[in-house]
Coordinates of C-alpha atoms in Angstrom, one line a residue:
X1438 CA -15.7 -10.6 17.4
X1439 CA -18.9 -8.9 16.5
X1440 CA -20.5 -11.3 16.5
X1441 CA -19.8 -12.8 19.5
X1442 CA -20.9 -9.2 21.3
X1443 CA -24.7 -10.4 20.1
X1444 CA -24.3 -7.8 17.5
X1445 CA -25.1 -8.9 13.7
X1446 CA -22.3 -8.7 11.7
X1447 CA -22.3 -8.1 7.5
X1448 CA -19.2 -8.3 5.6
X1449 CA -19.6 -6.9 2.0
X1450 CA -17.8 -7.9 -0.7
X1451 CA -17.5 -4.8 -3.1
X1452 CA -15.0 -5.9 -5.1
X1453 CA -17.0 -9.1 -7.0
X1454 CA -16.3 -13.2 -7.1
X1455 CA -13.9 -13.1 -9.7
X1456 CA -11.3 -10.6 -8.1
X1457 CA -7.7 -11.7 -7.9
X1458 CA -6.9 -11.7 -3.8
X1459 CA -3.7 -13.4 -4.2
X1460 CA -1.7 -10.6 -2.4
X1461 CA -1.3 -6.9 -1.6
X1462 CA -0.7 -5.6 -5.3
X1463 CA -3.8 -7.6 -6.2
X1464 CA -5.6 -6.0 -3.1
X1465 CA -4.8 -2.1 -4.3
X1466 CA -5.7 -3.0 -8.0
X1467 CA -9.1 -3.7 -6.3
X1468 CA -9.0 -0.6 -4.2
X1469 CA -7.7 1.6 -6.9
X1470 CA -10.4 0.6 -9.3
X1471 CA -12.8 2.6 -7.3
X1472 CA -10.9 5.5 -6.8
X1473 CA -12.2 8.4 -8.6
X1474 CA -16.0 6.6 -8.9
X1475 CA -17.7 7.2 -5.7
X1476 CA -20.7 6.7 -7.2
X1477 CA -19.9 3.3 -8.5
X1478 CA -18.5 2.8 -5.3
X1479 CA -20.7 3.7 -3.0
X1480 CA -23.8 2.0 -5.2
X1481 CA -22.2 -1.0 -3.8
X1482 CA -22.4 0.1 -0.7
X1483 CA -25.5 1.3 -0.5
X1484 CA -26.8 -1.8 -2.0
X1485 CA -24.8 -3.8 1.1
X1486 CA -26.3 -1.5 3.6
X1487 CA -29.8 -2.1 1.9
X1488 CA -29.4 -5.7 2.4
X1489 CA -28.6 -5.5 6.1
X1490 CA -31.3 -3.2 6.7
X1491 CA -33.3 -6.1 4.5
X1492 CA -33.2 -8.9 7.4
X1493 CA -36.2 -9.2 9.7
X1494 CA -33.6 -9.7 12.7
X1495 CA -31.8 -6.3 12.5
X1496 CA -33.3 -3.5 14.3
X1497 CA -32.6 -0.6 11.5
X1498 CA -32.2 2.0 14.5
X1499 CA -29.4 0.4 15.8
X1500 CA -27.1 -0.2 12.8
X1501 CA -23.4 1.0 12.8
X1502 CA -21.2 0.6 9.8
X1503 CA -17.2 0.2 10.0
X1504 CA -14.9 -0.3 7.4
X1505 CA -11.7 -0.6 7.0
X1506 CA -9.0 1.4 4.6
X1507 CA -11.3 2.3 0.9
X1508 CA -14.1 0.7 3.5
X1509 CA -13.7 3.3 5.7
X1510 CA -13.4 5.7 2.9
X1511 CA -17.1 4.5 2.3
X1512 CA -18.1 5.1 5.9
X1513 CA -16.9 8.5 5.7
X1514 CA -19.1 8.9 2.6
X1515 CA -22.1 6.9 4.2
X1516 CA -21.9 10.4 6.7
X1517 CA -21.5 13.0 4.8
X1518 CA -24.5 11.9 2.2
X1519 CA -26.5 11.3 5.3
X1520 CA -27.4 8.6 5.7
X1521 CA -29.5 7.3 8.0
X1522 CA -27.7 4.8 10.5
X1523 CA -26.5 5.1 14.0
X1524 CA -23.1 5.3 13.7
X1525 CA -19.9 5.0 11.3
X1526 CA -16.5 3.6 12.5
X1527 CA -13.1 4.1 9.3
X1528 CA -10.3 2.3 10.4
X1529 CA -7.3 4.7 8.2
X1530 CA -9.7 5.7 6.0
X1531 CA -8.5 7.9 2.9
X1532 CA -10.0 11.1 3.1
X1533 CA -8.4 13.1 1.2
X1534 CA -10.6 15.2 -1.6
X1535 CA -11.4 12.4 -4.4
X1536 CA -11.2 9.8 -2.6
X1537 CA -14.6 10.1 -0.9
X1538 CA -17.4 12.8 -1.9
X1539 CA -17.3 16.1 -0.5
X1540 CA -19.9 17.4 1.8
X1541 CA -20.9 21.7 0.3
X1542 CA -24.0 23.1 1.9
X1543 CA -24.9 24.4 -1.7
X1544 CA -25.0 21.4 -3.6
X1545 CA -25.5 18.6 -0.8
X1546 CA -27.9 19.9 1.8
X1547 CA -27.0 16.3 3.5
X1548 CA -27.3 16.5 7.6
X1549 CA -25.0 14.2 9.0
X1550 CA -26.7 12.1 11.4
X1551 CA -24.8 9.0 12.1
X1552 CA -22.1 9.8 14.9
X1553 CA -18.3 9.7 13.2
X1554 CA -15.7 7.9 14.7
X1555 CA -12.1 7.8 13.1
X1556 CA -9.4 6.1 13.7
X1557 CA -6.0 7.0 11.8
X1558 CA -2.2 6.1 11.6
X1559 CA -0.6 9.9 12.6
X1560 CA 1.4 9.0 9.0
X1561 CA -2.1 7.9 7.2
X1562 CA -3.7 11.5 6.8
X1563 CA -2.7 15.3 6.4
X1564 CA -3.4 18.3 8.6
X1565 CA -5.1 19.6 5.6
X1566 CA -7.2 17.0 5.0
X1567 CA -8.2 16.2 8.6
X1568 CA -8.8 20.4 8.8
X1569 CA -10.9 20.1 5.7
X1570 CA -13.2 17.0 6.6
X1571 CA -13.5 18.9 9.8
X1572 CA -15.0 22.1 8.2
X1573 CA -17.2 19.4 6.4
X1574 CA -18.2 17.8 9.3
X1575 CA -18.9 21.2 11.2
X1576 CA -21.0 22.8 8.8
X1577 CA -22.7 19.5 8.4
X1578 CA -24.1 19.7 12.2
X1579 CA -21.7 15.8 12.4
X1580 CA -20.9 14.7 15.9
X1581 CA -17.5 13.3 15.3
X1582 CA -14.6 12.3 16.8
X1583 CA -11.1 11.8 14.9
X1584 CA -8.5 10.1 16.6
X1585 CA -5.1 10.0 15.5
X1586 CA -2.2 7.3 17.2
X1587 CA 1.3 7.7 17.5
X1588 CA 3.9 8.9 14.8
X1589 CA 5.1 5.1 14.2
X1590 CA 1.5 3.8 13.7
X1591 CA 0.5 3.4 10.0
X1592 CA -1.9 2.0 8.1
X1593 CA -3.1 -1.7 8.6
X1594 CA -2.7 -1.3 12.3
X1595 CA -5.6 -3.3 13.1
X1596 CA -4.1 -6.0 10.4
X1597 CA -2.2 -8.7 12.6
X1598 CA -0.3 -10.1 9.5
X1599 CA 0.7 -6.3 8.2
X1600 CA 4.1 -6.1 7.8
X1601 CA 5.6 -3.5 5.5
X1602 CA 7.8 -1.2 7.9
X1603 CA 6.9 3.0 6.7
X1604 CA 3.8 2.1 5.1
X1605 CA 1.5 -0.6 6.6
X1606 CA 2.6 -1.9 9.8
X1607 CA 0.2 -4.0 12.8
X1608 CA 0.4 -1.9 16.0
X1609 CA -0.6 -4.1 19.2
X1610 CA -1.3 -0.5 20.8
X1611 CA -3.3 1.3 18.7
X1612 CA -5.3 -1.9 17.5
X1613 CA -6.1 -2.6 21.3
X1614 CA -7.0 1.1 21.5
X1615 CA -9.3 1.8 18.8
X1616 CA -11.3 -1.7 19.7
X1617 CA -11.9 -0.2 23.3
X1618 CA -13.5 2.8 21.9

């Protein structure tokens, strides 16, 4: 779809060639692997982001980065370590404290300058979180927007074959809605 905007789209694979993709359960052993290592994590990403930046047909002032689920959890860390791209779109990203690196004007003097966009299942994230990132965000100088859809929207909205009823669950609405913004 990207693509087809005349934008230039990168998928990267952080998880490696020899990862089992069979079904969900093999999908969250992937994810969970990287829980807890943000660096590991988001050397990987980096690395991705370094290749895109790489190609003599992308105009490095005009990169934005999306990802979806642990993806977006790397978006969300992308910002808050500052790095230097337009934009960053997290499709129910986890943001809960450990799950991405934490933004403290003592120890990571980081200004956020991509623009933050969030999109979130009203089930996929807590008040507390969302009031915590926000604090990060603020104190970070981050524009940012976080939008959160209806109470029966979870996460996998965007994913047309997600369906697990209470847990991850493809909403036509909210799908349709975070495109168009």
């Amino acid at each position: 779809m990207l693509a087809d905007l005349g934008y230039v789209a990168f998928t990267a694979d952080i998880y490696g060639r020899d990862t089992p993709q069979q079904d969900l359960a093999d999908w969250v052993r992937a994810a969970l692997a990287h829980e807890g290592t943000s660096d590991l994590f988001m050397t990987k990403i980096q690395a991705a982001l370094s290749q895109v930046k790489s190609q003599e047909h992308v105009d490095t002032s005009k990169i934005a980065v999306l990802g979806y689920g642990s993806g977006g959890s790397g978006v969300v860390n992308l910002a808050l370590l500052g790095e230097d791209v337009l934009g960053v779109v997290g499709y129910y990203s986890d943001i809960k404290l450990g799950a991405r690196v934490s933004w403290d004007g003592r120890t990571n003097n980081a200004t956020v300058m991509a623009k933050v966009l969030l999109h979130s299942g009203a089930n996929d994230d807590t008040s507390i979180d969302i009031g915590v990132l926000e604090q990060e965000f603020e104190a970070a100088g981050a524009t940012y927007e976080i939008i959160s859809y209806g109470s029966n929207v979870f996460s996998g909205f965007t994913e047309w074959s997600a369906r697990s009823p209470g847990s991850q669950m493809y909403s036509w609405r909210a799908d349709y809605r975070s495109w168009e913004s």
